[in-house]
PDB file of C-alpha atoms in Angstrom:
ATOM      1  CA  MET A  28     164.579  87.669 133.895  1.00 90.00           C
ATOM      2  CA  LYS A  29     165.144  87.639 130.301  1.00 97.00           C
ATOM      3  CA  ARG A  30     161.584  87.992 128.186  1.00 98.00           C
ATOM      4  CA  ALA A  31     160.798  87.590 124.504  1.00 99.00           C
ATOM      5  CA  ILE A  32     157.110  88.157 123.175  1.00 99.00           C
ATOM      6  CA  VAL A  33     156.296  86.455 120.256  1.00 99.00           C
ATOM      7  CA  ILE A  34     153.199  87.982 117.748  1.00 99.00           C
ATOM      8  CA  LEU A  35     151.739  85.623 115.202  1.00 98.00           C
ATOM      9  CA  ALA A  36     150.571  86.821 111.777  1.00 95.00           C
ATOM     10  CA  GLY A  37     151.404  84.309 109.554  1.00 82.00           C
ATOM     11  CA  GLY A  38     147.962  83.475 109.250  1.00 73.00           C
ATOM     12  CA  ARG A  39     145.988  83.605 105.558  1.00 66.00           C
ATOM     13  CA  GLY A  40     142.428  84.793 106.846  1.00 56.00           C
ATOM     14  CA  SER A  41     140.642  83.274 104.619  1.00 56.00           C
ATOM     15  CA  ARG A  42     137.403  83.379 106.490  1.00 58.00           C
ATOM     16  CA  PHE A  43     138.024  87.477 106.572  1.00 58.00           C
ATOM     17  CA  GLY A  44     136.987  88.539 103.173  1.00 58.00           C
ATOM     18  CA  TYR A  45     139.998  90.930 102.479  1.00 66.00           C
ATOM     19  CA  ASP A  46     142.214  90.929  99.645  1.00 72.00           C
ATOM     20  CA  LYS A  47     145.300  90.262 101.860  1.00 83.00           C
ATOM     21  CA  PRO A  48     145.832  88.401 104.845  1.00 86.00           C
ATOM     22  CA  LYS A  49     143.837  90.406 107.860  1.00 88.00           C
ATOM     23  CA  GLN A  50     147.039  91.120 109.808  1.00 92.00           C
ATOM     24  CA  PHE A  51     146.891  94.106 107.079  1.00 93.00           C
ATOM     25  CA  ALA A  52     143.827  94.854 106.960  1.00 91.00           C
ATOM     26  CA  ARG A  53     143.971  98.373 108.076  1.00 91.00           C
ATOM     27  CA  MET A  54     142.413 100.375 111.152  1.00 91.00           C
ATOM     28  CA  ASN A  55     143.794 104.623 111.144  1.00 90.00           C
ATOM     29  CA  GLY A  56     145.702 103.944 108.863  1.00 91.00           C
ATOM     30  CA  LYS A  57     147.822 101.269 110.146  1.00 94.00           C
ATOM     31  CA  PRO A  58     147.744  97.941 109.853  1.00 95.00           C
ATOM     32  CA  MET A  59     146.480  95.240 112.531  1.00 95.00           C
ATOM     33  CA  PHE A  60     150.326  94.108 113.085  1.00 97.00           C
ATOM     34  CA  ILE A  61     151.704  97.013 113.365  1.00 97.00           C
ATOM     35  CA  TRP A  62     148.548  98.174 116.052  1.00 96.00           C
ATOM     36  CA  SER A  63     149.807  94.456 118.064  1.00 97.00           C
ATOM     37  CA  LEU A  64     153.520  95.818 118.018  1.00 97.00           C
ATOM     38  CA  MET A  65     152.805  99.133 119.334  1.00 95.00           C
ATOM     39  CA  VAL A  66     152.532  97.738 123.634  1.00 95.00           C
ATOM     40  CA  PRO A  67     155.513  94.926 122.952  1.00 96.00           C
ATOM     41  CA  MET A  68     158.167  97.816 122.015  1.00 95.00           C
ATOM     42  CA  SER A  69     156.736  99.933 125.008  1.00 94.00           C
ATOM     43  CA  LEU A  70     157.654  97.539 127.017  1.00 95.00           C
ATOM     44  CA  ASN A  71     161.209  96.534 126.653  1.00 88.00           C
ATOM     45  CA  PHE A  72     161.107  93.271 126.058  1.00 97.00           C
ATOM     46  CA  ASP A  73     164.661  91.684 124.932  1.00 98.00           C
ATOM     47  CA  HIS A  74     163.145  89.820 121.804  1.00 98.00           C
ATOM     48  CA  ILE A  75     160.369  90.487 119.805  1.00 99.00           C
ATOM     49  CA  VAL A  76     159.739  88.310 117.151  1.00 99.00           C
ATOM     50  CA  LEU A  77     157.260  88.898 114.458  1.00 98.00           C
ATOM     51  CA  VAL A  78     156.294  85.341 112.212  1.00 98.00           C
ATOM     52  CA  PHE A  79     154.944  86.268 108.796  1.00 96.00           C
ATOM     53  CA  ASN A  80     153.714  83.815 106.605  1.00 93.00           C
ATOM     54  CA  GLU A  81     156.898  83.831 103.915  1.00 93.00           C
ATOM     55  CA  ASP A  82     154.727  85.113 101.100  1.00 92.00           C
ATOM     56  CA  TRP A  83     154.126  88.247 102.670  1.00 93.00           C
ATOM     57  CA  MET A  84     157.471  88.876 104.116  1.00 95.00           C
ATOM     58  CA  ASP A  85     158.299  91.470 101.931  1.00 96.00           C
ATOM     59  CA  GLU A  86     154.983  93.689 102.820  1.00 95.00           C
ATOM     60  CA  ALA A  87     155.484  92.667 106.208  1.00 96.00           C
ATOM     61  CA  ILE A  88     159.417  94.962 105.629  1.00 97.00           C
ATOM     62  CA  SER A  89     157.605  97.630 103.912  1.00 97.00           C
ATOM     63  CA  GLU A  90     155.376  98.246 106.309  1.00 96.00           C
ATOM     64  CA  LEU A  91     157.554  98.161 109.148  1.00 97.00           C
ATOM     65  CA  GLU A  92     159.820 100.548 106.917  1.00 97.00           C
ATOM     66  CA  MET A  93     157.215 102.913 106.524  1.00 96.00           C
ATOM     67  CA  GLU A  94     156.174 102.902 110.476  1.00 95.00           C
ATOM     68  CA  ASP A  95     160.272 103.434 111.389  1.00 96.00           C
ATOM     69  CA  ILE A  96     159.997 100.401 113.440  1.00 95.00           C
ATOM     70  CA  HIS A  97     163.002  98.978 114.421  1.00 94.00           C
ATOM     71  CA  GLY A  98     164.244  96.318 116.738  1.00 94.00           C
ATOM     72  CA  VAL A  99     161.657  93.506 115.405  1.00 97.00           C
ATOM     73  CA  GLU A 100     162.890  89.880 114.395  1.00 98.00           C
ATOM     74  CA  LEU A 101     161.079  88.786 111.337  1.00 98.00           C
ATOM     75  CA  ILE A 102     160.380  85.000 110.636  1.00 98.00           C
ATOM     76  CA  GLY A 103     158.994  82.743 108.887  1.00 96.00           C
ATOM     77  CA  GLY A 104     155.617  81.034 109.728  1.00 95.00           C
ATOM     78  CA  GLY A 105     154.729  77.352 109.551  1.00 95.00           C
ATOM     79  CA  ARG A 106     152.075  75.100 108.181  1.00 94.00           C
ATOM     80  CA  THR A 107     149.608  75.875 111.490  1.00 95.00           C
ATOM     81  CA  ARG A 108     149.675  78.606 114.320  1.00 97.00           C
ATOM     82  CA  GLN A 109     150.930  75.455 116.216  1.00 97.00           C
ATOM     83  CA  LEU A 110     154.227  75.020 113.886  1.00 97.00           C
ATOM     84  CA  SER A 111     154.882  78.715 113.566  1.00 97.00           C
ATOM     85  CA  VAL A 112     155.242  79.135 117.241  1.00 98.00           C
ATOM     86  CA  TRP A 113     157.539  76.060 116.805  1.00 98.00           C
ATOM     87  CA  ASN A 114     159.741  77.573 114.280  1.00 98.00           C
ATOM     88  CA  ALA A 115     159.796  80.842 116.546  1.00 99.00           C
ATOM     89  CA  LEU A 116     160.322  78.649 119.679  1.00 99.00           C
ATOM     90  CA  LYS A 117     163.451  77.358 118.002  1.00 98.00           C
ATOM     91  CA  TYR A 118     165.001  80.925 117.085  1.00 98.00           C
ATOM     92  CA  LEU A 119     164.628  81.720 120.297  1.00 98.00           C
ATOM     93  CA  GLU A 120     167.029  79.089 121.595  1.00 97.00           C
ATOM     94  CA  ARG A 121     170.094  81.123 120.886  1.00 95.00           C
ATOM     95  CA  CYS A 122     168.306  84.320 122.726  1.00 97.00           C
ATOM     96  CA  ASP A 123     169.010  82.494 126.718  1.00 96.00           C
ATOM     97  CA  VAL A 124     165.238  83.995 127.600  1.00 98.00           C
ATOM     98  CA  ASP A 125     163.757  82.733 130.744  1.00 98.00           C
ATOM     99  CA  VAL A 126     160.211  83.698 130.054  1.00 99.00           C
ATOM    100  CA  VAL A 127     158.179  84.459 126.402  1.00 99.00           C
ATOM    101  CA  LEU A 128     154.708  85.569 125.747  1.00 99.00           C
ATOM    102  CA  ILE A 129     152.816  84.800 122.797  1.00 99.00           C
ATOM    103  CA  HIS A 130     150.630  86.588 121.311  1.00 99.00           C
ATOM    104  CA  ASP A 131     148.125  86.837 117.949  1.00 98.00           C
ATOM    105  CA  ALA A 132     148.239  89.849 116.032  1.00 97.00           C
ATOM    106  CA  ASN A 133     144.810  89.760 115.076  1.00 95.00           C
ATOM    107  CA  ARG A 134     144.099  91.117 119.110  1.00 97.00           C
ATOM    108  CA  PRO A 135     145.032  94.083 118.298  1.00 96.00           C
ATOM    109  CA  PHE A 136     143.907  96.026 121.478  1.00 97.00           C
ATOM    110  CA  ALA A 137     145.610  93.655 123.966  1.00 97.00           C
ATOM    111  CA  THR A 138     146.895  96.718 126.835  1.00 96.00           C
ATOM    112  CA  CYS A 139     149.811  97.581 128.280  1.00 96.00           C
ATOM    113  CA  ASP A 140     147.997  96.461 132.111  1.00 97.00           C
ATOM    114  CA  LEU A 141     147.307  93.040 130.349  1.00 98.00           C
ATOM    115  CA  TYR A 142     150.620  92.459 129.076  1.00 98.00           C
ATOM    116  CA  ARG A 143     152.229  93.457 132.843  1.00 97.00           C
ATOM    117  CA  ARG A 144     149.795  91.230 134.927  1.00 98.00           C
ATOM    118  CA  VAL A 145     151.061  88.419 132.430  1.00 98.00           C
ATOM    119  CA  VAL A 146     154.718  89.226 133.026  1.00 98.00           C
ATOM    120  CA  SER A 147     154.572  89.755 136.601  1.00 97.00           C
ATOM    121  CA  ASP A 148     153.106  86.763 137.729  1.00 98.00           C
ATOM    122  CA  LEU A 149     155.706  84.934 135.658  1.00 98.00           C
ATOM    123  CA  SER A 150     157.384  85.337 138.699  1.00 96.00           C
ATOM    124  CA  LYS A 151     155.424  82.666 140.221  1.00 97.00           C
ATOM    125  CA  TYR A 152     154.090  80.812 138.188  1.00 98.00           C
ATOM    126  CA  ASP A 153     154.807  78.341 134.965  1.00 98.00           C
ATOM    127  CA  SER A 154     152.369  80.261 132.973  1.00 99.00           C
ATOM    128  CA  CYS A 155     149.792  82.635 132.598  1.00 99.00           C
ATOM    129  CA  VAL A 156     147.084  83.050 130.450  1.00 99.00           C
ATOM    130  CA  PRO A 157     144.157  85.834 130.246  1.00 99.00           C
ATOM    131  CA  ILE A 158     140.984  84.405 130.847  1.00 98.00           C
ATOM    132  CA  VAL A 159     137.578  86.229 130.563  1.00 98.00           C
ATOM    133  CA  LYS A 160     134.333  85.098 131.829  1.00 96.00           C
ATOM    134  CA  PRO A 161     131.026  84.452 129.532  1.00 94.00           C
ATOM    135  CA  ARG A 162     128.110  86.898 129.995  1.00 93.00           C
ATOM    136  CA  ASP A 163     125.675  85.256 127.984  1.00 93.00           C
ATOM    137  CA  SER A 164     124.303  81.826 128.442  1.00 93.00           C
ATOM    138  CA  VAL A 165     126.280  78.937 126.570  1.00 94.00           C
ATOM    139  CA  TYR A 166     124.514  75.672 125.277  1.00 94.00           C
ATOM    140  CA  GLU A 167     126.204  72.602 123.958  1.00 94.00           C
ATOM    141  CA  MET A 168     124.265  72.307 120.737  1.00 95.00           C
ATOM    142  CA  GLU A 169     125.131  69.641 117.668  1.00 94.00           C
ATOM    143  CA  ASP A 170     123.405  70.352 114.344  1.00 91.00           C
ATOM    144  CA  SER A 171     121.652  72.837 115.469  1.00 92.00           C
ATOM    145  CA  VAL A 172     120.101  70.902 118.274  1.00 97.00           C
ATOM    146  CA  VAL A 173     120.580  72.535 121.777  1.00 96.00           C
ATOM    147  CA  LEU A 174     121.674  69.296 123.863  1.00 95.00           C
ATOM    148  CA  GLY A 175     121.292  71.427 127.246  1.00 96.00           C
ATOM    149  CA  LEU A 176     122.980  74.838 129.345  1.00 95.00           C
ATOM    150  CA  MET A 177     126.512  74.906 130.768  1.00 94.00           C
ATOM    151  CA  LYS A 178     127.201  76.346 133.596  1.00 92.00           C
ATOM    152  CA  ARG A 179     129.254  79.707 132.937  1.00 90.00           C
ATOM    153  CA  GLU A 180     130.937  79.698 136.470  1.00 89.00           C
ATOM    154  CA  SER A 181     132.879  76.358 135.060  1.00 92.00           C
ATOM    155  CA  LEU A 182     133.332  78.915 131.674  1.00 95.00           C
ATOM    156  CA  GLY A 183     136.500  80.885 130.365  1.00 96.00           C
ATOM    157  CA  LEU A 184     137.155  82.193 127.991  1.00 97.00           C
ATOM    158  CA  ILE A 185     141.158  82.048 126.535  1.00 98.00           C
ATOM    159  CA  GLN A 186     142.537  84.983 125.225  1.00 99.00           C
ATOM    160  CA  THR A 187     146.347  85.990 124.485  1.00 99.00           C
ATOM    161  CA  PRO A 188     148.973  87.051 125.255  1.00 99.00           C
ATOM    162  CA  GLN A 189     149.983  83.353 127.560  1.00 99.00           C
ATOM    163  CA  GLY A 190     152.976  83.709 128.774  1.00 99.00           C
ATOM    164  CA  PHE A 191     155.241  79.981 129.805  1.00 99.00           C
ATOM    165  CA  ARG A 192     158.225  80.021 131.451  1.00 99.00           C
ATOM    166  CA  TYR A 193     161.095  79.153 127.534  1.00 99.00           C
ATOM    167  CA  ASP A 194     162.175  75.560 129.256  1.00 98.00           C
ATOM    168  CA  LEU A 195     158.547  74.350 129.565  1.00 99.00           C
ATOM    169  CA  ILE A 196     156.884  75.651 126.732  1.00 99.00           C
ATOM    170  CA  MET A 197     159.787  74.275 124.239  1.00 99.00           C
ATOM    171  CA  LYS A 198     159.349  70.844 126.119  1.00 99.00           C
ATOM    172  CA  CYS A 199     155.993  70.839 125.166  1.00 99.00           C
ATOM    173  CA  HIS A 200     155.866  71.823 121.945  1.00 98.00           C
ATOM    174  CA  LYS A 201     158.588  69.277 120.938  1.00 98.00           C
ATOM    175  CA  MET A 202     157.221  66.757 123.128  1.00 98.00           C
ATOM    176  CA  ALA A 203     153.275  67.273 121.071  1.00 98.00           C
ATOM    177  CA  ILE A 204     156.008  67.545 117.315  1.00 97.00           C
ATOM    178  CA  GLU A 205     156.865  63.757 118.217  1.00 97.00           C
ATOM    179  CA  GLU A 206     153.222  62.684 119.191  1.00 97.00           C
ATOM    180  CA  GLY A 207     152.691  64.248 115.433  1.00 96.00           C
ATOM    181  CA  LYS A 208     149.992  66.635 116.893  1.00 96.00           C
ATOM    182  CA  GLU A 209     150.378  69.755 115.180  1.00 95.00           C
ATOM    183  CA  ASP A 210     147.434  71.742 115.085  1.00 93.00           C
ATOM    184  CA  PHE A 211     146.293  73.202 118.616  1.00 97.00           C
ATOM    185  CA  PRO A 212     144.945  75.305 118.670  1.00 95.00           C
ATOM    186  CA  ASP A 213     146.837  77.985 121.478  1.00 97.00           C
ATOM    187  CA  ASP A 214     149.403  77.196 123.389  1.00 98.00           C
ATOM    188  CA  SER A 215     148.029  77.241 126.714  1.00 98.00           C
ATOM    189  CA  SER A 216     146.233  73.573 125.430  1.00 98.00           C
ATOM    190  CA  ILE A 217     149.237  72.021 124.674  1.00 98.00           C
ATOM    191  CA  LEU A 218     150.248  72.348 128.520  1.00 98.00           C
ATOM    192  CA  LEU A 219     146.753  70.572 129.186  1.00 98.00           C
ATOM    193  CA  HIS A 220     146.985  67.819 126.890  1.00 98.00           C
ATOM    194  CA  PHE A 221     150.465  67.238 128.795  1.00 98.00           C
ATOM    195  CA  GLY A 222     149.015  67.457 132.329  1.00 98.00           C
ATOM    196  CA  TYR A 223     150.984  70.591 133.630  1.00 98.00           C
ATOM    197  CA  PRO A 224     148.744  73.418 135.545  1.00 97.00           C
ATOM    198  CA  ILE A 225     147.675  76.716 133.730  1.00 98.00           C
ATOM    199  CA  HIS A 226     147.272  79.740 135.892  1.00 98.00           C
ATOM    200  CA  THR A 227     144.931  81.998 134.414  1.00 98.00           C
ATOM    201  CA  THR A 228     144.769  86.296 135.107  1.00 98.00           C
ATOM    202  CA  ARG A 229     141.790  88.790 134.435  1.00 98.00           C
ATOM    203  CA  GLY A 230     141.724  89.525 130.558  1.00 98.00           C
ATOM    204  CA  GLU A 231     140.276  91.832 128.771  1.00 97.00           C
ATOM    205  CA  LEU A 232     136.585  92.354 127.285  1.00 95.00           C
ATOM    206  CA  THR A 233     138.350  95.096 124.462  1.00 96.00           C
ATOM    207  CA  ASN A 234     141.209  92.397 123.970  1.00 98.00           C
ATOM    208  CA  LEU A 235     138.811  91.713 120.835  1.00 97.00           C
ATOM    209  CA  LYS A 236     139.748  88.930 118.340  1.00 96.00           C
ATOM    210  CA  ILE A 237     139.276  89.747 114.705  1.00 93.00           C
ATOM    211  CA  THR A 238     138.463  87.287 112.882  1.00 89.00           C
ATOM    212  CA  PHE A 239     135.513  88.100 110.476  1.00 87.00           C
ATOM    213  CA  GLU A 240     135.527  91.280 107.797  1.00 85.00           C
ATOM    214  CA  GLU A 241     132.200  92.103 110.185  1.00 89.00           C
ATOM    215  CA  ASP A 242     134.447  92.606 113.686  1.00 91.00           C
ATOM    216  CA  MET A 243     136.296  95.551 111.753  1.00 90.00           C
ATOM    217  CA  SER A 244     133.448  97.685 112.840  1.00 89.00           C
ATOM    218  CA  LEU A 245     133.417  97.250 116.359  1.00 92.00           C
ATOM    219  CA  ALA A 246     137.319  97.102 116.520  1.00 92.00           C
ATOM    220  CA  LYS A 247     136.395 100.929 115.406  1.00 90.00           C
ATOM    221  CA  TYR A 248     134.715 101.272 118.365  1.00 91.00           C
ATOM    222  CA  ILE A 249     137.276  99.511 120.782  1.00 93.00           C
ATOM    223  CA  LEU A 250     140.033 101.898 119.452  1.00 90.00           C
ATOM    224  CA  GLN A 251     138.419 105.288 119.611  1.00 89.00           C
ATOM    225  CA  PHE A 252     137.421 104.082 123.470  1.00 89.00           C
ATOM    226  CA  LEU A 253     140.799 102.906 124.279  1.00 88.00           C
ATOM    227  CA  GLU A 254     142.505 106.333 122.831  1.00 83.00           C
ATOM    228  CA  SER A 255     139.498 108.577 124.115  1.00 83.00           C
ATOM    229  CA  LYS A 256     140.418 106.720 128.092  1.00 73.00           C
ATOM    230  CA  SER A 257     144.311 107.327 127.041  1.00 75.00           C
ATOM    231  CA  ILE A 258     144.474 103.587 127.947  1.00 74.00           C
ATOM    232  CA  LYS A 259     147.818 102.618 126.792  1.00 76.00           C
ATOM    233  CA  PHE A 260     147.743 100.075 124.295  1.00 73.00           C
TER     234      PHE A 260
END
């Protein structure tokens, strides 16, 4: 089974409060997107595609060279996350891959075990996405007013990396473009829109999505925890 991984680092990080896109924010001396590359590089993917905003491509190349990282295929992103994935899927058309994983660079702590679970399930299912159950009570709200309590048992928090059979995710992205839809929040939501079932696997509480500057404080604790437990990520 020929496998590819797409890592999305094309966002501008406007909510992060940093003078560069957040994927350049440093943790233990390395940019966030470098941490996100480390696990895929250890798992022998046939193609590792890194998607970056064209305006920051030179700096990304410089960081890769400083870390002596080779074998990463760097391409330009699109106006939205969805269009960045579309660029990567079109790039992979020439590569004859069977499955593709799609991961957000601002989730730098996805572990080897999580990647392996997603890849393993793709031998049985057309898609696989990690999910964690909410631990807190979840309310439906409108304009700061609580409308009701939602059933935690029926809710899940979706993470990345998300894995798909390549021909299926390519087909769904193409149909979305043809419908004029360009801003789906993630790739599993595109499958859901077109009525395809989505298989889930156990996600990880440490697989933090770094969105705001204050998330970096928690990220440093997670990094220390994973390193202290010798967890491969």
